Amino acid sequence: MSDIPKDHPRYISLMTRERIVEGVDIGITSQQGLVAQGRGECFDYLVGERTTTSAFLAEKVAVCMLLLAKRPVLSVNGNAAALVPEFLVELSELVGAPLEVNLFHRSDERVERIISYLKQKGASEVLGGKGDARLSLDHGRAIVDSDGIYKADVVLVPLEDGDRCQKLVDMGKTVIAIDLNPMSRTSRTASVTIVDNVVRALANMVGLATELKKLDPFELQNIVKEYDNGRILSESVREIRDGLDGMIIDM
Ligand code: ATP
Ligand code: MG
């Protein structure tokens, strides 16, 4: 890893970038994943590299939905595996949802590499290796496990792509997306959109799950009931705009 001084003002962002580069080096992240990260960084700059109020609410509702689900699954791609493997393992245990490796640029080799990487980080079981079911899409992300994403009622997809997100919603699933771009097709089609960096989102969700696990289903339902994803997306766009207005005044 590059030597980034801890007092650098953008230390966390630069370390995150290093982790993605390392993911590519060890063969768990695709080269296209680097481009996706760059796009994410741009939007992260716009949201002020922090968890906004609307994003935190979406994270809370998402955790409630995962806790209430009958067959929740946490989908893992090459970027998520490189950035937040420990948090994914922790969240999976807290909400009782298996991890499933699902790749856009799929190769059996990379799937196996990610499965063993997640196991090294403490995961007991990781789905995605069977790939015995298909969504009606024509790229690698169509391949899923029949007893995982295919049958899931609630799916968390950190960094999803728009048409697969749509397909999962069309199948009647509740889709929770983490995407820093509130205008992407994924953000606009998901049931719950968390406009936050996957690194902050997963850390928050682990903390929230530890607390919300203590509530009964009725209390969890009450939190979910009022949620309006359209409003959350509008708020995140407004938060970006307010941030930009503030910058113009500062200059
Ligand atoms: P869509 O198909 O939904 O319109 P896209 O094609 O614009 O999406 P991709 O390049 O397929 O987007 O995927 C990258 C998406 O993931 C971008 O929207 C980007 O903002 C987001 N992203 C990248 N890195 C992160 C991250 N660390 N945390 C959260 N979101 C991220
Ligand atoms: Mg896309």
PDB file of C-alpha atoms and ligand atoms in Angstrom:
ATOM      1  CA  MET A   1       0.000   0.000   0.000  1.00  0.00           C
ATOM      2  CA  SER A   2       1.110   3.559  -0.647  1.00  0.00           C
ATOM      3  CA  ASP A   3       2.358   5.551   2.285  1.00  0.00           C
ATOM      4  CA  ILE A   4      -0.411   8.048   3.033  1.00  0.00           C
ATOM      5  CA  PRO A   5       0.225  10.324   6.035  1.00  0.00           C
ATOM      6  CA  LYS A   6      -2.553  10.009   8.638  1.00  0.00           C
ATOM      7  CA  ASP A   7      -2.988  13.784   8.836  1.00  0.00           C
ATOM      8  CA  HIS A   8      -3.779  14.088   5.142  1.00  0.00           C
ATOM      9  CA  PRO A   9      -7.164  15.880   4.926  1.00  0.00           C
ATOM     10  CA  ARG A  10      -8.560  13.173   2.661  1.00  0.00           C
ATOM     11  CA  TYR A  11      -6.872  10.231   4.390  1.00  0.00           C
ATOM     12  CA  ILE A  12      -9.969   8.002   4.571  1.00  0.00           C
ATOM     13  CA  SER A  13     -10.842   8.514   0.929  1.00  0.00           C
ATOM     14  CA  LEU A  14      -7.285   7.800  -0.175  1.00  0.00           C
ATOM     15  CA  MET A  15      -7.072   4.671   1.983  1.00  0.00           C
ATOM     16  CA  THR A  16     -10.346   3.469   0.479  1.00  0.00           C
ATOM     17  CA  ARG A  17      -8.863   3.963  -2.974  1.00  0.00           C
ATOM     18  CA  GLU A  18      -5.815   1.961  -1.906  1.00  0.00           C
ATOM     19  CA  ARG A  19      -8.032  -0.896  -0.795  1.00  0.00           C
ATOM     20  CA  ILE A  20      -9.727  -1.066  -4.197  1.00  0.00           C
ATOM     21  CA  VAL A  21      -6.333  -1.071  -5.932  1.00  0.00           C
ATOM     22  CA  GLU A  22      -5.223  -3.893  -3.650  1.00  0.00           C
ATOM     23  CA  GLY A  23      -8.465  -5.723  -4.501  1.00  0.00           C
ATOM     24  CA  VAL A  24      -7.483  -5.588  -8.165  1.00  0.00           C
ATOM     25  CA  ASP A  25      -3.932  -6.729  -7.332  1.00  0.00           C
ATOM     26  CA  ILE A  26      -5.168  -9.818  -5.491  1.00  0.00           C
ATOM     27  CA  GLY A  27      -7.750 -10.601  -8.169  1.00  0.00           C
ATOM     28  CA  ILE A  28     -10.993  -9.999  -6.268  1.00  0.00           C
ATOM     29  CA  THR A  29     -11.916  -6.641  -7.861  1.00  0.00           C
ATOM     30  CA  SER A  30     -12.279  -6.071 -11.602  1.00  0.00           C
ATOM     31  CA  GLN A  31     -10.524  -3.249 -13.429  1.00  0.00           C
ATOM     32  CA  GLN A  32     -13.956  -1.828 -14.179  1.00  0.00           C
ATOM     33  CA  GLY A  33     -14.373  -1.662 -10.399  1.00  0.00           C
ATOM     34  CA  LEU A  34     -11.714   1.060 -10.356  1.00  0.00           C
ATOM     35  CA  VAL A  35     -13.838   3.202 -12.662  1.00  0.00           C
ATOM     36  CA  ALA A  36     -16.938   2.612 -10.520  1.00  0.00           C
ATOM     37  CA  GLN A  37     -14.971   3.698  -7.444  1.00  0.00           C
ATOM     38  CA  GLY A  38     -13.890   6.902  -9.204  1.00  0.00           C
ATOM     39  CA  ARG A  39     -17.470   7.674 -10.055  1.00  0.00           C
ATOM     40  CA  GLY A  40     -18.433   7.015  -6.433  1.00  0.00           C
ATOM     41  CA  GLU A  41     -15.661   9.304  -5.149  1.00  0.00           C
ATOM     42  CA  CYS A  42     -17.011  12.139  -7.245  1.00  0.00           C
ATOM     43  CA  PHE A  43     -20.459  11.829  -5.684  1.00  0.00           C
ATOM     44  CA  ASP A  44     -18.929  11.352  -2.236  1.00  0.00           C
ATOM     45  CA  TYR A  45     -17.233  14.726  -2.647  1.00  0.00           C
ATOM     46  CA  LEU A  46     -20.634  16.210  -3.459  1.00  0.00           C
ATOM     47  CA  VAL A  47     -22.302  14.783  -0.340  1.00  0.00           C
ATOM     48  CA  GLY A  48     -19.405  16.085   1.761  1.00  0.00           C
ATOM     49  CA  GLU A  49     -17.836  12.655   2.482  1.00  0.00           C
ATOM     50  CA  ARG A  50     -20.182  12.125   5.402  1.00  0.00           C
ATOM     51  CA  THR A  51     -23.358  10.238   6.185  1.00  0.00           C
ATOM     52  CA  THR A  52     -26.229  12.650   5.639  1.00  0.00           C
ATOM     53  CA  THR A  53     -29.377  12.614   7.776  1.00  0.00           C
ATOM     54  CA  SER A  54     -31.428  11.086   4.957  1.00  0.00           C
ATOM     55  CA  ALA A  55     -28.821   8.372   4.339  1.00  0.00           C
ATOM     56  CA  PHE A  56     -28.788   7.441   8.018  1.00  0.00           C
ATOM     57  CA  LEU A  57     -32.565   7.058   8.019  1.00  0.00           C
ATOM     58  CA  ALA A  58     -32.346   4.810   4.928  1.00  0.00           C
ATOM     59  CA  GLU A  59     -29.679   2.727   6.708  1.00  0.00           C
ATOM     60  CA  LYS A  60     -31.918   2.334   9.749  1.00  0.00           C
ATOM     61  CA  VAL A  61     -34.947   1.292   7.680  1.00  0.00           C
ATOM     62  CA  ALA A  62     -32.769  -1.089   5.662  1.00  0.00           C
ATOM     63  CA  VAL A  63     -31.564  -2.834   8.818  1.00  0.00           C
ATOM     64  CA  CYS A  64     -35.167  -3.160  10.065  1.00  0.00           C
ATOM     65  CA  MET A  65     -36.167  -4.727   6.724  1.00  0.00           C
ATOM     66  CA  LEU A  66     -33.283  -7.186   6.885  1.00  0.00           C
ATOM     67  CA  LEU A  67     -34.240  -8.142  10.451  1.00  0.00           C
ATOM     68  CA  LEU A  68     -37.902  -8.609   9.448  1.00  0.00           C
ATOM     69  CA  ALA A  69     -37.113 -10.599   6.284  1.00  0.00           C
ATOM     70  CA  LYS A  70     -37.760 -14.328   5.950  1.00  0.00           C
ATOM     71  CA  ARG A  71     -34.934 -14.972   3.472  1.00  0.00           C
ATOM     72  CA  PRO A  72     -32.575 -11.986   3.433  1.00  0.00           C
ATOM     73  CA  VAL A  73     -29.348 -12.112   1.387  1.00  0.00           C
ATOM     74  CA  LEU A  74     -26.376  -9.737   1.257  1.00  0.00           C
ATOM     75  CA  SER A  75     -25.033  -9.612  -2.293  1.00  0.00           C
ATOM     76  CA  VAL A  76     -21.269  -9.051  -2.577  1.00  0.00           C
ATOM     77  CA  ASN A  77     -19.415  -7.753  -5.641  1.00  0.00           C
ATOM     78  CA  GLY A  78     -15.700  -7.237  -6.147  1.00  0.00           C
ATOM     79  CA  ASN A  79     -15.684  -3.660  -4.815  1.00  0.00           C
ATOM     80  CA  ALA A  80     -17.659  -4.486  -1.674  1.00  0.00           C
ATOM     81  CA  ALA A  81     -15.421  -7.491  -1.001  1.00  0.00           C
ATOM     82  CA  ALA A  82     -12.310  -5.303  -1.205  1.00  0.00           C
ATOM     83  CA  LEU A  83     -13.727  -2.400   0.825  1.00  0.00           C
ATOM     84  CA  VAL A  84     -15.823  -3.889   3.616  1.00  0.00           C
ATOM     85  CA  PRO A  85     -15.299  -7.638   4.000  1.00  0.00           C
ATOM     86  CA  GLU A  86     -15.308  -7.581   7.823  1.00  0.00           C
ATOM     87  CA  PHE A  87     -18.449  -5.433   8.077  1.00  0.00           C
ATOM     88  CA  LEU A  88     -20.254  -7.678   5.586  1.00  0.00           C
ATOM     89  CA  VAL A  89     -19.431 -10.731   7.676  1.00  0.00           C
ATOM     90  CA  GLU A  90     -20.563  -8.968  10.857  1.00  0.00           C
ATOM     91  CA  LEU A  91     -23.819  -7.686   9.364  1.00  0.00           C
ATOM     92  CA  SER A  92     -24.538 -11.096   7.886  1.00  0.00           C
ATOM     93  CA  GLU A  93     -24.318 -12.646  11.349  1.00  0.00           C
ATOM     94  CA  LEU A  94     -26.294  -9.896  13.094  1.00  0.00           C
ATOM     95  CA  VAL A  95     -29.282 -10.019  10.729  1.00  0.00           C
ATOM     96  CA  GLY A  96     -29.042 -13.715   9.841  1.00  0.00           C
ATOM     97  CA  ALA A  97     -28.509 -13.152   6.114  1.00  0.00           C
ATOM     98  CA  PRO A  98     -26.046 -15.232   4.081  1.00  0.00           C
ATOM     99  CA  LEU A  99     -23.487 -13.521   1.850  1.00  0.00           C
ATOM    100  CA  GLU A 100     -23.710 -14.299  -1.870  1.00  0.00           C
ATOM    101  CA  VAL A 101     -20.995 -13.397  -4.348  1.00  0.00           C
ATOM    102  CA  ASN A 102     -22.533 -11.936  -7.488  1.00  0.00           C
ATOM    103  CA  LEU A 103     -20.371 -10.382 -10.179  1.00  0.00           C
ATOM    104  CA  PHE A 104     -21.035  -8.317 -13.267  1.00  0.00           C
ATOM    105  CA  HIS A 105     -17.736  -9.395 -14.815  1.00  0.00           C
ATOM    106  CA  ARG A 106     -18.082 -12.965 -13.647  1.00  0.00           C
ATOM    107  CA  SER A 107     -15.508 -15.713 -13.803  1.00  0.00           C
ATOM    108  CA  ASP A 108     -15.698 -18.866 -11.682  1.00  0.00           C
ATOM    109  CA  GLU A 109     -12.153 -18.188 -10.588  1.00  0.00           C
ATOM    110  CA  ARG A 110     -12.932 -14.712  -9.246  1.00  0.00           C
ATOM    111  CA  VAL A 111     -16.093 -15.968  -7.520  1.00  0.00           C
ATOM    112  CA  GLU A 112     -14.046 -18.659  -5.741  1.00  0.00           C
ATOM    113  CA  ARG A 113     -11.341 -16.144  -4.823  1.00  0.00           C
ATOM    114  CA  ILE A 114     -13.898 -13.826  -3.222  1.00  0.00           C
ATOM    115  CA  ILE A 115     -15.582 -16.713  -1.398  1.00  0.00           C
ATOM    116  CA  SER A 116     -12.286 -17.768   0.171  1.00  0.00           C
ATOM    117  CA  TYR A 117     -11.370 -14.138   0.938  1.00  0.00           C
ATOM    118  CA  LEU A 118     -14.668 -13.680   2.833  1.00  0.00           C
ATOM    119  CA  LYS A 119     -14.100 -16.953   4.670  1.00  0.00           C
ATOM    120  CA  GLN A 120     -10.633 -15.750   5.663  1.00  0.00           C
ATOM    121  CA  LYS A 121     -12.396 -12.704   7.140  1.00  0.00           C
ATOM    122  CA  GLY A 122     -14.643 -14.939   9.252  1.00  0.00           C
ATOM    123  CA  ALA A 123     -17.639 -15.855   7.061  1.00  0.00           C
ATOM    124  CA  SER A 124     -18.906 -19.357   7.796  1.00  0.00           C
ATOM    125  CA  GLU A 125     -20.827 -19.929   4.574  1.00  0.00           C
ATOM    126  CA  VAL A 126     -20.748 -17.902   1.366  1.00  0.00           C
ATOM    127  CA  LEU A 127     -23.166 -18.532  -1.512  1.00  0.00           C
ATOM    128  CA  GLY A 128     -22.576 -17.727  -5.181  1.00  0.00           C
ATOM    129  CA  GLY A 129     -20.375 -20.650  -6.184  1.00  0.00           C
ATOM    130  CA  LYS A 130     -23.234 -22.828  -7.455  1.00  0.00           C
ATOM    131  CA  GLY A 131     -24.736 -20.336  -9.895  1.00  0.00           C
ATOM    132  CA  ASP A 132     -27.609 -22.746 -10.583  1.00  0.00           C
ATOM    133  CA  ALA A 133     -30.349 -20.157 -11.278  1.00  0.00           C
ATOM    134  CA  ARG A 134     -30.701 -17.239 -13.672  1.00  0.00           C
ATOM    135  CA  LEU A 135     -32.385 -13.886 -13.781  1.00  0.00           C
ATOM    136  CA  SER A 136     -33.472 -12.934 -17.308  1.00  0.00           C
ATOM    137  CA  LEU A 137     -30.518 -10.679 -18.071  1.00  0.00           C
ATOM    138  CA  ASP A 138     -27.669 -11.165 -20.513  1.00  0.00           C
ATOM    139  CA  HIS A 139     -24.595 -10.563 -18.371  1.00  0.00           C
ATOM    140  CA  GLY A 140     -22.732 -12.235 -15.527  1.00  0.00           C
ATOM    141  CA  ARG A 141     -24.891 -10.764 -12.807  1.00  0.00           C
ATOM    142  CA  ALA A 142     -27.808 -12.863 -14.081  1.00  0.00           C
ATOM    143  CA  ILE A 143     -26.203 -15.934 -12.532  1.00  0.00           C
ATOM    144  CA  VAL A 144     -27.361 -16.504  -8.954  1.00  0.00           C
ATOM    145  CA  ASP A 145     -27.789 -19.346  -6.467  1.00  0.00           C
ATOM    146  CA  SER A 146     -31.238 -20.943  -6.375  1.00  0.00           C
ATOM    147  CA  ASP A 147     -31.249 -21.024  -2.583  1.00  0.00           C
ATOM    148  CA  GLY A 148     -29.792 -17.495  -2.292  1.00  0.00           C
ATOM    149  CA  ILE A 149     -30.705 -14.359  -4.237  1.00  0.00           C
ATOM    150  CA  TYR A 150     -33.155 -16.259  -6.445  1.00  0.00           C
ATOM    151  CA  LYS A 151     -35.433 -17.097  -3.519  1.00  0.00           C
ATOM    152  CA  ALA A 152     -34.621 -14.121  -1.306  1.00  0.00           C
ATOM    153  CA  ASP A 153     -37.339 -11.710  -0.199  1.00  0.00           C
ATOM    154  CA  VAL A 154     -34.950  -8.896   0.792  1.00  0.00           C
ATOM    155  CA  VAL A 155     -31.593  -8.332  -0.952  1.00  0.00           C
ATOM    156  CA  LEU A 156     -28.922  -5.829   0.044  1.00  0.00           C
ATOM    157  CA  VAL A 157     -26.911  -4.823  -3.014  1.00  0.00           C
ATOM    158  CA  PRO A 158     -23.939  -2.602  -2.329  1.00  0.00           C
ATOM    159  CA  LEU A 159     -23.122  -1.132  -5.779  1.00  0.00           C
ATOM    160  CA  GLU A 160     -25.773  -2.642  -7.997  1.00  0.00           C
ATOM    161  CA  ASP A 161     -26.279  -2.061 -11.648  1.00  0.00           C
ATOM    162  CA  GLY A 162     -29.516  -0.504 -12.847  1.00  0.00           C
ATOM    163  CA  ASP A 163     -31.046  -3.245 -14.951  1.00  0.00           C
ATOM    164  CA  ARG A 164     -30.405  -6.012 -12.453  1.00  0.00           C
ATOM    165  CA  CYS A 165     -31.856  -3.870  -9.703  1.00  0.00           C
ATOM    166  CA  GLN A 166     -34.975  -3.453 -11.834  1.00  0.00           C
ATOM    167  CA  LYS A 167     -35.131  -7.183 -12.456  1.00  0.00           C
ATOM    168  CA  LEU A 168     -34.952  -7.998  -8.740  1.00  0.00           C
ATOM    169  CA  VAL A 169     -37.710  -5.468  -8.004  1.00  0.00           C
ATOM    170  CA  ASP A 170     -39.816  -6.937 -10.852  1.00  0.00           C
ATOM    171  CA  MET A 171     -39.463 -10.346  -9.173  1.00  0.00           C
ATOM    172  CA  GLY A 172     -41.196  -8.875  -6.124  1.00  0.00           C
ATOM    173  CA  LYS A 173     -38.096  -8.558  -3.958  1.00  0.00           C
ATOM    174  CA  THR A 174     -37.337  -5.700  -1.625  1.00  0.00           C
ATOM    175  CA  VAL A 175     -34.038  -4.289  -2.910  1.00  0.00           C
ATOM    176  CA  ILE A 176     -31.793  -2.197  -0.692  1.00  0.00           C
ATOM    177  CA  ALA A 177     -29.117  -0.449  -2.765  1.00  0.00           C
ATOM    178  CA  ILE A 178     -26.067   1.455  -1.563  1.00  0.00           C
ATOM    179  CA  ASP A 179     -25.138   3.994  -4.218  1.00  0.00           C
ATOM    180  CA  LEU A 180     -23.539   7.409  -3.849  1.00  0.00           C
ATOM    181  CA  ASN A 181     -25.230   8.632  -7.011  1.00  0.00           C
ATOM    182  CA  PRO A 182     -28.857   9.450  -6.153  1.00  0.00           C
ATOM    183  CA  MET A 183     -29.588   9.867  -9.864  1.00  0.00           C
ATOM    184  CA  SER A 184     -28.405   6.448 -11.075  1.00  0.00           C
ATOM    185  CA  ARG A 185     -30.953   3.983 -12.415  1.00  0.00           C
ATOM    186  CA  THR A 186     -30.145   1.744  -9.464  1.00  0.00           C
ATOM    187  CA  SER A 187     -30.966   4.491  -6.972  1.00  0.00           C
ATOM    188  CA  ARG A 188     -34.215   5.261  -8.709  1.00  0.00           C
ATOM    189  CA  THR A 189     -35.435   1.677  -8.927  1.00  0.00           C
ATOM    190  CA  ALA A 190     -34.407   0.291  -5.519  1.00  0.00           C
ATOM    191  CA  SER A 191     -36.972  -0.049  -2.724  1.00  0.00           C
ATOM    192  CA  VAL A 192     -34.533   1.608  -0.310  1.00  0.00           C
ATOM    193  CA  THR A 193     -31.588   3.665  -1.576  1.00  0.00           C
ATOM    194  CA  ILE A 194     -28.735   4.426   0.772  1.00  0.00           C
ATOM    195  CA  VAL A 195     -26.871   7.396  -0.721  1.00  0.00           C
ATOM    196  CA  ASP A 196     -23.670   6.895   1.240  1.00  0.00           C
ATOM    197  CA  ASN A 197     -20.209   5.436   0.797  1.00  0.00           C
ATOM    198  CA  VAL A 198     -20.378   1.679   1.250  1.00  0.00           C
ATOM    199  CA  VAL A 199     -17.587   2.017   3.846  1.00  0.00           C
ATOM    200  CA  ARG A 200     -19.607   4.351   6.087  1.00  0.00           C
ATOM    201  CA  ALA A 201     -22.936   2.675   5.319  1.00  0.00           C
ATOM    202  CA  LEU A 202     -21.816  -0.791   6.378  1.00  0.00           C
ATOM    203  CA  ALA A 203     -20.145   0.526   9.549  1.00  0.00           C
ATOM    204  CA  ASN A 204     -23.362   2.335  10.480  1.00  0.00           C
ATOM    205  CA  MET A 205     -25.521  -0.669   9.657  1.00  0.00           C
ATOM    206  CA  VAL A 206     -23.468  -2.956  11.906  1.00  0.00           C
ATOM    207  CA  GLY A 207     -24.008  -0.513  14.792  1.00  0.00           C
ATOM    208  CA  LEU A 208     -27.706  -0.140  13.979  1.00  0.00           C
ATOM    209  CA  ALA A 209     -28.246  -3.892  13.712  1.00  0.00           C
ATOM    210  CA  THR A 210     -26.700  -4.424  17.147  1.00  0.00           C
ATOM    211  CA  GLU A 211     -29.262  -2.001  18.628  1.00  0.00           C
ATOM    212  CA  LEU A 212     -32.321  -2.768  16.476  1.00  0.00           C
ATOM    213  CA  LYS A 213     -32.004  -6.512  17.076  1.00  0.00           C
ATOM    214  CA  LYS A 214     -33.353  -5.815  20.569  1.00  0.00           C
ATOM    215  CA  LEU A 215     -36.699  -4.566  19.199  1.00  0.00           C
ATOM    216  CA  ASP A 216     -39.684  -6.823  18.525  1.00  0.00           C
ATOM    217  CA  PRO A 217     -41.113  -7.187  14.987  1.00  0.00           C
ATOM    218  CA  PHE A 218     -43.957  -4.798  15.717  1.00  0.00           C
ATOM    219  CA  GLU A 219     -41.523  -2.018  16.672  1.00  0.00           C
ATOM    220  CA  LEU A 220     -39.412  -2.728  13.575  1.00  0.00           C
ATOM    221  CA  GLN A 221     -42.530  -2.543  11.376  1.00  0.00           C
ATOM    222  CA  ASN A 222     -43.339   0.847  12.830  1.00  0.00           C
ATOM    223  CA  ILE A 223     -39.965   2.195  11.699  1.00  0.00           C
ATOM    224  CA  VAL A 224     -40.373   0.741   8.181  1.00  0.00           C
ATOM    225  CA  LYS A 225     -43.996   1.829   7.767  1.00  0.00           C
ATOM    226  CA  GLU A 226     -43.418   5.553   7.289  1.00  0.00           C
ATOM    227  CA  TYR A 227     -40.522   5.195   4.863  1.00  0.00           C
ATOM    228  CA  ASP A 228     -40.745   6.940   1.481  1.00  0.00           C
ATOM    229  CA  ASN A 229     -37.789   6.302  -0.844  1.00  0.00           C
ATOM    230  CA  GLY A 230     -38.775   9.066  -3.288  1.00  0.00           C
ATOM    231  CA  ARG A 231     -38.570  11.564  -0.459  1.00  0.00           C
ATOM    232  CA  ILE A 232     -35.179  10.253   0.642  1.00  0.00           C
ATOM    233  CA  LEU A 233     -33.812  10.590  -2.902  1.00  0.00           C
ATOM    234  CA  SER A 234     -35.133  14.137  -3.205  1.00  0.00           C
ATOM    235  CA  GLU A 235     -33.545  14.974   0.136  1.00  0.00           C
ATOM    236  CA  SER A 236     -30.182  13.603  -0.928  1.00  0.00           C
ATOM    237  CA  VAL A 237     -30.257  15.708  -4.094  1.00  0.00           C
ATOM    238  CA  ARG A 238     -31.188  18.715  -1.974  1.00  0.00           C
ATOM    239  CA  GLU A 239     -28.312  17.970   0.435  1.00  0.00           C
ATOM    240  CA  ILE A 240     -25.895  17.940  -2.517  1.00  0.00           C
ATOM    241  CA  ARG A 241     -27.323  21.211  -3.839  1.00  0.00           C
ATOM    242  CA  ASP A 242     -27.145  22.899  -0.409  1.00  0.00           C
ATOM    243  CA  GLY A 243     -23.517  21.773  -0.096  1.00  0.00           C
ATOM    244  CA  LEU A 244     -22.698  23.326  -3.457  1.00  0.00           C
ATOM    245  CA  ASP A 245     -24.510  26.549  -2.548  1.00  0.00           C
ATOM    246  CA  GLY A 246     -22.401  26.695   0.640  1.00  0.00           C
ATOM    247  CA  MET A 247     -19.221  26.341  -1.417  1.00  0.00           C
ATOM    248  CA  ILE A 248     -20.168  29.211  -3.712  1.00  0.00           C
ATOM    249  CA  ILE A 249     -20.755  31.449  -0.680  1.00  0.00           C
ATOM    250  CA  ASP A 250     -17.413  30.388   0.868  1.00  0.00           C
ATOM    251  CA  MET A 251     -15.379  31.298  -2.200  1.00  0.00           C
TER     252      MET A 251
HETATM  253  P1  ATP B   1     -26.759   2.498 -13.074  1.00  0.00           P
HETATM  254  O1  ATP B   1     -26.618   1.310 -13.998  1.00  0.00           O
HETATM  255  O2  ATP B   1     -27.475   2.209 -11.829  1.00  0.00           O
HETATM  256  O3  ATP B   1     -27.307   3.765 -13.740  1.00  0.00           O
HETATM  257  P2  ATP B   1     -24.054   3.309 -13.320  1.00  0.00           P
HETATM  258  O4  ATP B   1     -23.936   2.546 -14.574  1.00  0.00           O
HETATM  259  O5  ATP B   1     -24.066   4.786 -13.323  1.00  0.00           O
HETATM  260  O6  ATP B   1     -25.339   2.834 -12.538  1.00  0.00           O
HETATM  261  P3  ATP B   1     -21.854   1.807 -12.441  1.00  0.00           P
HETATM  262  O7  ATP B   1     -20.641   2.412 -13.010  1.00  0.00           O
HETATM  263  O8  ATP B   1     -22.461   0.586 -13.029  1.00  0.00           O
HETATM  264  O9  ATP B   1     -22.961   2.929 -12.315  1.00  0.00           O
HETATM  265  O10 ATP B   1     -21.629   1.509 -10.876  1.00  0.00           O
HETATM  266  C1  ATP B   1     -21.029   2.376 -10.042  1.00  0.00           C
HETATM  267  C2  ATP B   1     -22.048   3.003  -9.115  1.00  0.00           C
HETATM  268  O11 ATP B   1     -21.631   2.724  -7.795  1.00  0.00           O
HETATM  269  C3  ATP B   1     -22.026   4.524  -9.277  1.00  0.00           C
HETATM  270  O12 ATP B   1     -23.320   5.054  -9.202  1.00  0.00           O
HETATM  271  C4  ATP B   1     -21.193   5.009  -8.079  1.00  0.00           C
HETATM  272  O13 ATP B   1     -21.625   6.261  -7.603  1.00  0.00           O
HETATM  273  C5  ATP B   1     -21.439   3.924  -7.063  1.00  0.00           C
HETATM  274  N1  ATP B   1     -20.284   3.716  -6.155  1.00  0.00           N
HETATM  275  C6  ATP B   1     -18.994   3.467  -6.495  1.00  0.00           C
HETATM  276  N2  ATP B   1     -18.202   3.330  -5.412  1.00  0.00           N
HETATM  277  C7  ATP B   1     -19.024   3.462  -4.333  1.00  0.00           C
HETATM  278  C8  ATP B   1     -18.810   3.397  -2.937  1.00  0.00           C
HETATM  279  N3  ATP B   1     -17.593   3.178  -2.411  1.00  0.00           N
HETATM  280  N4  ATP B   1     -19.879   3.565  -2.138  1.00  0.00           N
HETATM  281  C9  ATP B   1     -21.109   3.781  -2.657  1.00  0.00           C
HETATM  282  N5  ATP B   1     -21.380   3.871  -3.974  1.00  0.00           N
HETATM  283  C10 ATP B   1     -20.345   3.712  -4.813  1.00  0.00           C
HETATM  284 MG    MG B   2     -24.537   0.429 -14.783  1.00  0.00          MG
END
